[in-house]
mmCIF file of C-alpha atoms in Angstrom:
data_model
loop_
_atom_site.group_PDB
_atom_site.id
_atom_site.type_symbol
_atom_site.label_atom_id
_atom_site.label_comp_id
_atom_site.label_asym_id
_atom_site.label_seq_id
_atom_site.Cartn_x
_atom_site.Cartn_y
_atom_site.Cartn_z
ATOM 1 C CA UNK A 1 51.764 -79.913 -101.319
ATOM 2 C CA UNK A 2 50.666 -83.414 -100.142
ATOM 3 C CA UNK A 3 52.464 -86.573 -101.512
ATOM 4 C CA UNK A 4 49.072 -87.600 -103.054
ATOM 5 C CA UNK A 5 48.536 -84.279 -104.984
ATOM 6 C CA UNK A 6 52.031 -84.772 -106.303
ATOM 7 C CA UNK A 7 51.178 -88.438 -107.444
ATOM 8 C CA UNK A 8 47.907 -87.055 -109.024
ATOM 9 C CA UNK A 9 49.667 -84.333 -110.818
ATOM 10 C CA UNK A 10 52.275 -86.946 -112.121
ATOM 11 C CA UNK A 11 49.466 -89.120 -113.241
ATOM 12 C CA UNK A 12 47.657 -86.234 -115.007
ATOM 13 C CA UNK A 13 50.640 -85.059 -116.693
ATOM 14 C CA UNK A 14 51.236 -88.649 -118.016
ATOM 15 C CA UNK A 15 47.670 -89.029 -119.388
ATOM 16 C CA UNK A 16 47.652 -85.693 -121.099
ATOM 17 C CA UNK A 17 51.056 -86.431 -122.791
ATOM 18 C CA UNK A 18 49.840 -89.697 -123.895
ATOM 19 C CA UNK A 19 46.750 -87.912 -125.279
ATOM 20 C CA UNK A 20 49.040 -85.631 -127.498
ATOM 21 C CA UNK A 21 51.100 -88.537 -128.405
ATOM 22 C CA UNK A 22 47.988 -90.523 -129.711
ATOM 23 C CA UNK A 23 46.894 -87.279 -131.670
ATOM 24 C CA UNK A 24 50.327 -87.063 -133.177
ATOM 25 C CA UNK A 25 50.216 -90.778 -133.936
ATOM 26 C CA UNK A 26 47.072 -90.281 -135.757
ATOM 27 C CA UNK A 27 48.666 -87.517 -137.750
ATOM 28 C CA UNK A 28 46.085 -84.972 -136.624
ATOM 29 C CA UNK A 29 46.615 -81.346 -135.808
ATOM 30 C CA UNK A 30 45.043 -79.842 -132.597
ATOM 31 C CA UNK A 31 42.624 -78.117 -135.294
ATOM 32 C CA UNK A 32 41.729 -81.415 -136.972
ATOM 33 C CA UNK A 33 41.012 -82.916 -133.525
ATOM 34 C CA UNK A 34 39.011 -80.127 -132.483
ATOM 35 C CA UNK A 35 36.804 -80.561 -135.623
ATOM 36 C CA UNK A 36 36.454 -84.195 -135.048
ATOM 37 C CA UNK A 37 35.616 -83.964 -131.443
ATOM 38 C CA UNK A 38 33.417 -81.051 -131.759
ATOM 39 C CA UNK A 39 35.644 -78.773 -129.555
ATOM 40 C CA UNK A 40 37.641 -75.601 -130.217
ATOM 41 C CA UNK A 41 41.426 -75.674 -130.902
ATOM 42 C CA UNK A 42 41.725 -73.602 -127.705
ATOM 43 C CA UNK A 43 40.223 -76.340 -125.780
ATOM 44 C CA UNK A 44 42.435 -79.138 -127.058
ATOM 45 C CA UNK A 45 45.438 -76.966 -126.610
ATOM 46 C CA UNK A 46 44.520 -76.351 -122.947
ATOM 47 C CA UNK A 47 43.837 -79.968 -122.359
ATOM 48 C CA UNK A 48 47.148 -80.979 -123.809
ATOM 49 C CA UNK A 49 49.126 -78.361 -121.768
ATOM 50 C CA UNK A 50 47.479 -79.181 -118.548
ATOM 51 C CA UNK A 51 45.524 -75.816 -118.355
ATOM 52 C CA UNK A 52 42.283 -77.373 -118.437
ATOM 53 C CA UNK A 53 41.213 -81.056 -117.255
ATOM 54 C CA UNK A 54 38.557 -82.468 -119.485
ATOM 55 C CA UNK A 55 35.402 -83.845 -117.936
ATOM 56 C CA UNK A 56 34.492 -87.574 -118.674
ATOM 57 C CA UNK A 57 32.233 -86.562 -121.579
ATOM 58 C CA UNK A 58 34.877 -84.291 -123.258
ATOM 59 C CA UNK A 59 37.636 -87.149 -122.651
ATOM 60 C CA UNK A 60 35.346 -89.683 -124.311
ATOM 61 C CA UNK A 61 34.703 -87.356 -127.328
ATOM 62 C CA UNK A 62 38.453 -86.825 -127.912
ATOM 63 C CA UNK A 63 39.054 -90.476 -127.646
ATOM 64 C CA UNK A 64 36.289 -91.175 -130.246
ATOM 65 C CA UNK A 65 37.728 -88.569 -132.399
ATOM 66 C CA UNK A 66 41.081 -90.331 -132.361
ATOM 67 C CA UNK A 67 39.502 -93.737 -132.809
ATOM 68 C CA UNK A 68 41.127 -94.886 -129.677
ATOM 69 C CA UNK A 69 39.958 -96.525 -126.416
ATOM 70 C CA UNK A 70 40.282 -94.476 -123.352
ATOM 71 C CA UNK A 71 42.099 -96.941 -121.302
ATOM 72 C CA UNK A 72 45.015 -96.575 -123.873
ATOM 73 C CA UNK A 73 45.889 -93.363 -122.208
ATOM 74 C CA UNK A 74 46.307 -95.099 -118.809
ATOM 75 C CA UNK A 75 48.572 -97.758 -120.283
ATOM 76 C CA UNK A 76 52.468 -97.661 -120.728
ATOM 77 C CA UNK A 77 53.784 -96.472 -123.731
ATOM 78 C CA UNK A 78 55.811 -98.760 -126.204
ATOM 79 C CA UNK A 79 58.801 -97.037 -125.107
ATOM 80 C CA UNK A 80 58.161 -97.807 -121.492
ATOM 81 C CA UNK A 81 57.418 -101.370 -122.156
ATOM 82 C CA UNK A 82 60.492 -101.785 -124.098
ATOM 83 C CA UNK A 83 62.443 -100.123 -121.171
ATOM 84 C CA UNK A 84 60.847 -102.502 -118.658
ATOM 85 C CA UNK A 85 61.656 -105.595 -121.017
ATOM 86 C CA UNK A 86 65.251 -104.579 -121.361
ATOM 87 C CA UNK A 87 65.592 -104.099 -117.517
ATOM 88 C CA UNK A 88 64.022 -107.550 -117.086
ATOM 89 C CA UNK A 89 66.329 -109.290 -119.558
ATOM 90 C CA UNK A 90 69.417 -107.419 -117.903
ATOM 91 C CA UNK A 91 68.327 -108.858 -114.591
ATOM 92 C CA UNK A 92 67.824 -112.375 -115.875
ATOM 93 C CA UNK A 93 71.182 -112.294 -117.691
ATOM 94 C CA UNK A 94 72.889 -111.205 -114.415
ATOM 95 C CA UNK A 95 71.752 -113.953 -112.279
ATOM 96 C CA UNK A 96 71.827 -116.902 -114.897
#
């Protein structure tokens, strides 16, 4: 496997896990999301588990159903931001 394919796979997994995280934050089940997005529960499950990669239209429909902007799925999570913040604080303290 080429390095770029590994990077692509890692990015895809991150986006799909963020999608699931946002669904759970919205307190929606896969069935509720499927109804709201006009998709089947099987489609939502296949997307969240990475067995199916949604096209742009489906992706936008899911984001609309979750009432989120698509770019949220490409941004670091609150936990990742907190970890980065703590690393920066530790480095600053180390060199002050």
